[in-house]
């Protein structure tokens, strides 16, 4: 199966859109080339990640409600996404969602873990920021987050990725 690589420089469409329909004989086909730019823009808008490229299957896909296929996306700075694409009707409209992440850490989950830990272990109701929504990370990587106590006192936090599943350990510095 041949793949189509869609570079970031193409203009993106909204997440739900009417894909261009190609005609081959009597069978209408989904314009899979139009899917990548939609994913690039949608991931940037919704998740805050910049994608280096999106690769979708290049085989012709007949227009067919509930047809599904996967695209892969390489994240700038590291990591990858698997994107599940579904044709929502028989006219070429699609939706997509991030089905899997590889090498990416959900910083909201890290922040929530630190908030819970500080409250449980030190009885501090802190706010925590790790500087974004996602971070390319593999086991052994370390980075800093910043907690702030209710009185405004900063609490530096060191975070270490413990495995490829996104688990982390953290400590105050």
Coordinates of N, CA and C in Angstrom, one line a residue:
X1 N 0.8 -1.2 0.0 CA 0.0 0.0 0.0 C 0.9 1.2 0.0
X2 N 0.7 2.1 -0.9 CA 1.4 3.4 -1.1 C 0.8 4.4 -0.1
X3 N 1.6 5.3 0.4 CA 1.1 6.3 1.3 C 1.3 7.7 0.7
X4 N 0.5 8.6 1.1 CA 0.6 10.0 0.7 C 1.1 10.8 1.9
X5 N 2.1 11.6 1.7 CA 2.6 12.5 2.8 C 2.2 13.9 2.5
X6 N 1.5 14.5 3.5 CA 0.9 15.8 3.3 C 1.8 16.8 4.1
X7 N 2.5 17.7 3.4 CA 3.3 18.6 4.2 C 2.5 19.7 4.9
X8 N 3.1 20.2 6.0 CA 2.5 21.2 6.8 C 2.1 22.5 6.0
X9 N 2.8 22.8 5.0 CA 2.6 24.0 4.3 C 1.3 24.2 3.6
X10 N 0.5 23.1 3.4 CA -0.8 23.2 2.8 C -1.8 23.9 3.7
X11 N -2.7 24.6 3.1 CA -3.8 25.3 3.9 C -4.7 24.2 4.5
X12 N -5.2 24.4 5.7 CA -6.0 23.4 6.4 C -7.5 23.8 6.3
X13 N -8.3 22.8 6.5 CA -9.8 23.0 6.6 C -10.3 22.7 8.0
X14 N -11.5 23.0 8.3 CA -12.1 22.6 9.6 C -12.1 21.1 9.8
X15 N -12.3 20.7 11.1 CA -12.3 19.3 11.5 C -13.4 18.5 10.7
X16 N -14.6 19.1 10.7 CA -15.6 18.4 9.9 C -15.8 19.2 8.6
X17 N -15.6 18.5 7.5 CA -15.7 19.2 6.2 C -16.2 18.3 5.2
X18 N -16.6 18.8 4.1 CA -17.0 18.0 2.9 C -15.8 17.8 2.1
X19 N -15.3 16.6 2.1 CA -14.1 16.3 1.3 C -14.4 16.4 -0.2
X20 N -13.4 16.7 -1.0 CA -13.6 16.8 -2.4 C -13.9 15.3 -2.9
X21 N -14.8 15.2 -3.8 CA -15.1 13.9 -4.3 C -14.5 13.8 -5.7
X22 N -13.8 12.7 -5.9 CA -13.2 12.4 -7.2 C -14.1 11.4 -7.9
X23 N -14.2 11.5 -9.2 CA -15.0 10.6 -10.0 C -14.0 9.7 -10.8
X24 N -14.3 8.4 -10.7 CA -13.5 7.4 -11.5 C -14.6 6.5 -12.0
X25 N -14.9 6.6 -13.3 CA -16.0 5.8 -13.8 C -17.3 6.3 -13.1
X26 N -18.0 5.3 -12.6 CA -19.3 5.6 -11.9 C -19.1 5.7 -10.4
X27 N -17.9 5.3 -9.9 CA -17.7 5.3 -8.4 C -17.1 6.6 -8.0
X28 N -17.7 7.2 -6.9 CA -17.1 8.4 -6.4 C -16.1 8.0 -5.3
X29 N -15.0 8.7 -5.2 CA -14.0 8.4 -4.2 C -13.7 9.7 -3.3
X30 N -13.4 9.4 -2.1 CA -13.1 10.4 -1.1 C -11.7 11.0 -1.5
X31 N -11.5 12.3 -1.5 CA -10.3 12.9 -1.7 C -9.4 12.9 -0.5
X32 N -8.7 11.8 -0.3 CA -7.9 11.6 0.9 C -6.9 12.7 1.1
X33 N -6.4 13.3 0.0 CA -5.4 14.4 0.1 C -5.9 15.6 0.9
X34 N -7.3 15.7 0.9 CA -7.9 16.9 1.6 C -8.0 16.6 3.1
X35 N -7.8 15.4 3.6 CA -7.9 15.0 5.0 C -6.7 15.6 5.8
X36 N -5.5 15.4 5.3 CA -4.3 15.8 6.0 C -4.3 17.3 6.5
X37 N -4.6 18.2 5.6 CA -4.6 19.6 6.0 C -5.7 19.9 7.1
X38 N -6.8 19.2 7.0 CA -7.8 19.4 8.1 C -7.3 18.9 9.4
X39 N -6.6 17.8 9.4 CA -6.0 17.3 10.7 C -4.9 18.2 11.2
X40 N -4.0 18.7 10.3 CA -3.0 19.6 10.7 C -3.5 20.8 11.4
X41 N -4.6 21.5 10.8 CA -5.2 22.7 11.4 C -5.9 22.3 12.7
X42 N -6.7 21.3 12.7 CA -7.5 20.9 13.8 C -6.7 20.5 15.1
X43 N -5.6 19.8 14.9 CA -4.7 19.4 16.0 C -4.0 20.7 16.5
X44 N -3.6 21.6 15.7 CA -3.0 22.9 16.2 C -4.0 23.7 17.0
X45 N -5.3 23.8 16.5 CA -6.3 24.6 17.1 C -6.8 23.9 18.4
X46 N -7.0 22.6 18.4 CA -7.7 21.9 19.5 C -6.7 21.4 20.6
X47 N -5.5 21.0 20.2 CA -4.6 20.3 21.1 C -3.4 21.2 21.3
X48 N -3.1 22.1 20.4 CA -1.9 22.9 20.6 C -0.6 22.3 20.1
X49 N -0.7 21.3 19.3 CA 0.5 20.7 18.7 C 0.7 21.1 17.3
X50 N 1.9 21.3 16.9 CA 2.3 21.5 15.5 C 2.7 20.2 14.9
X51 N 2.1 19.9 13.8 CA 2.5 18.6 13.1 C 3.4 18.9 12.0
X52 N 4.4 18.0 11.9 CA 5.4 18.1 10.8 C 4.8 17.6 9.5
X53 N 4.0 16.5 9.6 CA 3.4 15.9 8.4 C 2.3 15.0 8.9
X54 N 1.4 14.7 8.0 CA 0.3 13.7 8.1 C 0.4 12.8 6.9
X55 N 0.3 11.5 7.2 CA 0.3 10.5 6.2 C -0.9 9.7 6.3
X56 N -1.7 9.7 5.2 CA -2.9 8.9 5.1 C -2.8 7.9 3.9
X57 N -3.6 6.8 4.0 CA -3.5 5.8 2.9 C -3.8 6.5 1.6
X58 N -3.1 6.1 0.5 CA -3.3 6.7 -0.8 C -4.3 6.0 -1.7
X59 N -4.6 4.7 -1.3 CA -5.5 3.9 -2.1 C -6.9 4.7 -2.2
X60 N -7.5 4.6 -3.4 CA -8.8 5.2 -3.5 C -9.8 4.7 -2.5
X61 N -10.6 5.6 -1.9 CA -11.6 5.2 -0.9 C -13.0 5.5 -1.4
X62 N -13.8 4.6 -1.8 CA -15.2 4.9 -2.2 C -15.9 5.7 -1.1
X63 N -16.7 6.6 -1.6 CA -17.6 7.4 -0.7 C -18.6 6.4 -0.1
X64 N -18.5 6.3 1.3 CA -19.3 5.3 1.9 C -19.5 5.7 3.4
X65 N -20.7 5.9 3.9 CA -21.0 6.2 5.2 C -20.3 5.2 6.2
X66 N -19.7 5.7 7.3 CA -19.1 4.8 8.3 C -17.8 4.1 7.9
X67 N -17.3 4.4 6.7 CA -16.0 3.9 6.4 C -15.0 4.6 7.3
X68 N -14.0 3.8 7.7 CA -13.0 4.4 8.6 C -11.6 4.0 8.1
X69 N -10.6 4.9 8.4 CA -9.2 4.6 8.1 C -8.4 5.4 9.0
X70 N -7.1 5.0 9.1 CA -6.2 5.7 10.0 C -5.2 6.5 9.2
X71 N -4.8 7.7 9.8 CA -3.7 8.5 9.3 C -2.7 8.6 10.4
X72 N -1.5 8.8 10.1 CA -0.5 9.0 11.2 C 0.1 10.4 11.0
X73 N 0.4 11.0 12.1 CA 0.9 12.4 12.1 C 2.2 12.4 13.0
X74 N 3.3 13.1 12.4 CA 4.5 13.3 13.1 C 4.4 14.7 13.8
X75 N 4.7 14.7 15.1 CA 4.6 16.0 15.8 C 6.0 16.7 15.7
X76 N 6.0 18.0 15.5 CA 7.3 18.7 15.5 C 7.8 18.6 16.9
X77 N 9.1 18.3 17.0 CA 9.8 18.1 18.2 C 9.7 16.7 18.8
X78 N 9.0 15.8 18.1 CA 9.0 14.4 18.6 C 7.6 14.0 18.9
X79 N 7.4 12.7 18.8 CA 6.1 12.1 19.1 C 5.3 11.9 17.8
X80 N 4.3 11.1 18.0 CA 3.4 10.8 16.8 C 2.0 10.6 17.3
X81 N 1.0 10.8 16.4 CA -0.4 10.6 16.6 C -0.9 9.6 15.6
X82 N -1.9 8.8 16.0 CA -2.7 8.0 15.1 C -4.0 8.7 15.1
X83 N -4.5 9.0 13.9 CA -5.8 9.7 13.7 C -6.8 8.8 13.1
X84 N -7.9 8.6 13.8 CA -9.0 7.7 13.2 C -9.9 8.7 12.4
X85 N -10.1 8.4 11.2 CA -11.0 9.2 10.3 C -12.2 8.3 9.9
X86 N -13.4 9.0 10.0 CA -14.7 8.3 9.7 C -15.4 9.1 8.7
X87 N -15.9 8.5 7.6 CA -16.8 9.1 6.7 C -18.2 9.1 7.4
X88 N -18.8 10.3 7.5 CA -20.0 10.4 8.3 C -21.3 10.2 7.4
X89 N -21.1 10.2 6.1 CA -22.3 10.0 5.3 C -21.8 9.6 3.9
X90 N -22.7 9.5 2.9 CA -22.3 9.1 1.6 C -22.1 10.2 0.6
X91 N -21.7 11.4 1.2 CA -21.4 12.5 0.3 C -20.0 13.0 0.5
X92 N -19.2 12.4 1.4 CA -17.8 12.7 1.5 C -17.5 13.5 2.8
X93 N -18.5 13.7 3.7 CA -18.2 14.4 4.9 C -17.5 13.5 5.9
X94 N -16.5 14.0 6.6 CA -15.7 13.2 7.6 C -15.6 13.9 8.9
X95 N -15.3 13.1 9.9 CA -14.8 13.5 11.2 C -13.6 12.8 11.5
X96 N -12.8 13.3 12.4 CA -11.6 12.6 12.8 C -11.3 12.8 14.3
X97 N -10.6 11.9 14.9 CA -10.2 12.1 16.3 C -8.8 11.4 16.5
X98 N -8.1 11.9 17.5 CA -6.8 11.4 17.9 C -7.1 10.1 18.6
X99 N -6.7 9.0 18.0 CA -7.0 7.6 18.6 C -5.8 7.1 19.5
X100 N -4.6 7.6 19.2 CA -3.5 7.2 20.0 C -2.3 8.2 19.9
X101 N -1.6 8.3 21.0 CA -0.4 9.1 21.0 C 0.8 8.2 21.3
X102 N 1.9 8.5 20.7 CA 3.2 7.8 21.0 C 4.2 8.9 21.3
X103 N 4.9 8.7 22.4 CA 6.0 9.6 22.7 C 5.6 11.0 23.1
X104 N 4.3 11.1 23.5 CA 3.8 12.4 24.0 C 3.2 12.3 25.4
X105 N 3.5 13.3 26.2 CA 3.0 13.4 27.5 C 1.9 14.4 27.7
X106 N 0.8 14.0 28.2 CA -0.4 14.9 28.5 C -0.1 15.7 29.7
X107 N 0.3 17.0 29.5 CA 0.7 17.8 30.7 C -0.4 18.1 31.6
X108 N -1.6 18.1 31.2 CA -2.8 18.4 32.1 C -2.8 17.2 33.1
X109 N -2.5 16.0 32.7 CA -2.5 14.9 33.6 C -1.4 15.0 34.6
X110 N -0.2 15.4 34.1 CA 0.9 15.6 35.0 C 0.6 16.7 36.1
X111 N 0.0 17.8 35.6 CA -0.3 18.9 36.5 C -1.3 18.4 37.6
X112 N -2.3 17.7 37.1 CA -3.4 17.2 38.1 C -2.7 16.2 39.1
X113 N -1.8 15.4 38.7 CA -1.1 14.5 39.6 C -0.3 15.3 40.7
X114 N 0.4 16.3 40.2 CA 1.1 17.1 41.2 C 0.2 17.8 42.2
X115 N -0.9 18.4 41.6 CA -1.9 19.1 42.5 C -2.4 18.2 43.6
X116 N -2.8 16.9 43.2 CA -3.3 15.9 44.1 C -2.2 15.6 45.1
X117 N -1.0 15.3 44.6 CA 0.1 14.9 45.5 C 0.5 16.0 46.5
X118 N 0.5 17.3 46.1 CA 0.9 18.3 47.0 C -0.2 18.5 48.1
X119 N -1.5 18.3 47.7 CA -2.6 18.4 48.7 C -2.5 17.3 49.7
X120 N -2.3 16.0 49.2 CA -2.3 14.9 50.0 C -1.0 14.8 50.9
X121 N 0.1 15.1 50.3 CA 1.4 14.9 51.1 C 1.8 16.1 51.9
X122 N 1.4 17.3 51.4 CA 1.9 18.5 52.1 C 0.8 19.5 52.5
X123 N -0.5 19.0 52.3 CA -1.7 19.8 52.6 C -1.6 21.2 52.0
X124 N -1.1 21.3 50.8 CA -1.0 22.6 50.1 C -1.9 22.5 48.9
X125 N -2.8 23.5 48.8 CA -3.7 23.6 47.6 C -3.1 24.5 46.6
X126 N -2.2 23.9 45.8 CA -1.4 24.7 44.9 C -2.0 24.6 43.5
X127 N -1.6 25.6 42.7 CA -1.9 25.5 41.2 C -0.6 25.1 40.6
X128 N -0.7 24.4 39.5 CA 0.6 23.9 38.8 C 0.5 24.1 37.3
X129 N 1.6 24.6 36.8 CA 1.7 24.7 35.3 C 3.0 24.0 34.9
X130 N 2.9 23.3 33.8 CA 4.1 22.6 33.2 C 4.4 23.2 31.8
X131 N 3.8 24.3 31.5 CA 4.2 25.1 30.3 C 3.6 24.6 29.0
X132 N 2.4 24.1 28.9 CA 1.8 23.7 27.6 C 0.8 22.6 27.8
X133 N 0.3 22.0 26.7 CA -0.7 21.0 26.8 C 0.0 19.6 26.6
X134 N 1.0 19.5 25.8 CA 1.6 18.2 25.5 C 3.1 18.5 25.4
X135 N 3.9 17.4 25.7 CA 5.3 17.4 25.6 C 5.8 16.1 25.0
X136 N 6.7 16.2 24.1 CA 7.4 15.0 23.5 C 8.3 14.5 24.6
X137 N 8.1 13.3 25.0 CA 8.9 12.7 26.1 C 9.0 11.2 26.0
X138 N 10.2 10.7 26.5 CA 10.4 9.3 26.5 C 10.9 9.0 27.9
X139 N 10.9 7.7 28.3 CA 11.3 7.3 29.6 C 12.7 7.8 29.9
X140 N 12.8 8.4 31.1 CA 14.1 9.0 31.5 C 14.2 10.5 31.3
X141 N 13.3 11.1 30.5 CA 13.4 12.5 30.2 C 12.9 13.2 31.5
X142 N 13.5 14.4 31.7 CA 13.2 15.2 32.9 C 12.9 16.6 32.5
X143 N 12.0 17.3 33.2 CA 11.6 18.7 32.9 C 11.1 19.3 34.2
X144 N 10.9 20.6 34.2 CA 10.4 21.3 35.3 C 9.0 21.8 35.2
X145 N 8.2 21.8 36.3 CA 6.9 22.4 36.4 C 7.0 23.4 37.5
X146 N 6.0 24.3 37.6 CA 6.0 25.3 38.6 C 4.7 25.3 39.4
X147 N 4.7 25.0 40.7 CA 3.6 25.1 41.5 C 3.6 26.4 42.2
X148 N 2.4 26.9 42.5 CA 2.2 28.1 43.3 C 1.3 27.9 44.4
X149 N 1.8 28.2 45.7 CA 1.0 28.0 46.9 C -0.1 29.1 46.9
X150 N -1.1 28.9 47.7 CA -2.2 30.0 47.8 C -1.7 31.4 48.2
X151 N -0.6 31.4 48.9 CA 0.0 32.7 49.3 C 0.9 33.3 48.3
X152 N 1.0 32.6 47.1 CA 1.9 33.1 46.0 C 3.3 32.6 46.0
X153 N 3.6 31.8 47.0 CA 5.0 31.2 47.1 C 5.2 30.2 45.9
X154 N 6.3 30.4 45.1 CA 6.5 29.4 44.1 C 7.1 28.1 44.7
X155 N 6.7 27.0 44.1 CA 7.3 25.7 44.5 C 7.8 25.0 43.2
X156 N 9.1 25.0 43.0 CA 9.6 24.4 41.8 C 9.5 22.8 41.9
X157 N 9.1 22.2 40.8 CA 8.8 20.8 40.8 C 9.7 20.2 39.7
X158 N 10.4 19.1 40.0 CA 11.2 18.4 39.0 C 10.4 17.1 38.6
X159 N 10.2 16.9 37.4 CA 9.4 15.8 36.9 C 10.3 14.8 36.0
X160 N 10.2 13.5 36.2 CA 10.9 12.6 35.4 C 9.9 11.6 34.8
X161 N 10.0 11.3 33.5 CA 9.1 10.3 32.9 C 9.7 9.0 33.2
X162 N 8.8 8.1 33.8 CA 9.3 6.8 34.3 C 9.1 5.7 33.3
X163 N 8.2 5.8 32.2 CA 8.1 4.7 31.3 C 7.4 5.3 30.0
X164 N 7.2 4.4 29.0 CA 6.7 4.8 27.8 C 5.1 5.0 27.8
X165 N 4.5 4.7 28.9 CA 3.1 4.8 29.0 C 2.6 6.2 29.6
X166 N 3.6 7.1 29.8 CA 3.2 8.4 30.3 C 3.2 8.6 31.8
X167 N 3.7 7.6 32.5 CA 3.8 7.7 33.9 C 5.0 8.5 34.3
X168 N 4.9 9.3 35.4 CA 6.0 10.2 35.8 C 6.1 10.1 37.3
X169 N 7.3 10.5 37.8 CA 7.5 10.8 39.2 C 7.9 12.2 39.3
X170 N 7.6 12.8 40.5 CA 8.0 14.2 40.6 C 8.4 14.5 42.1
X171 N 9.1 15.6 42.2 CA 9.6 16.0 43.6 C 9.7 17.5 43.6
X172 N 9.6 18.0 44.8 CA 9.8 19.5 44.9 C 11.3 19.7 44.9
X173 N 11.8 20.8 44.4 CA 13.2 21.1 44.3 C 13.7 22.0 45.5

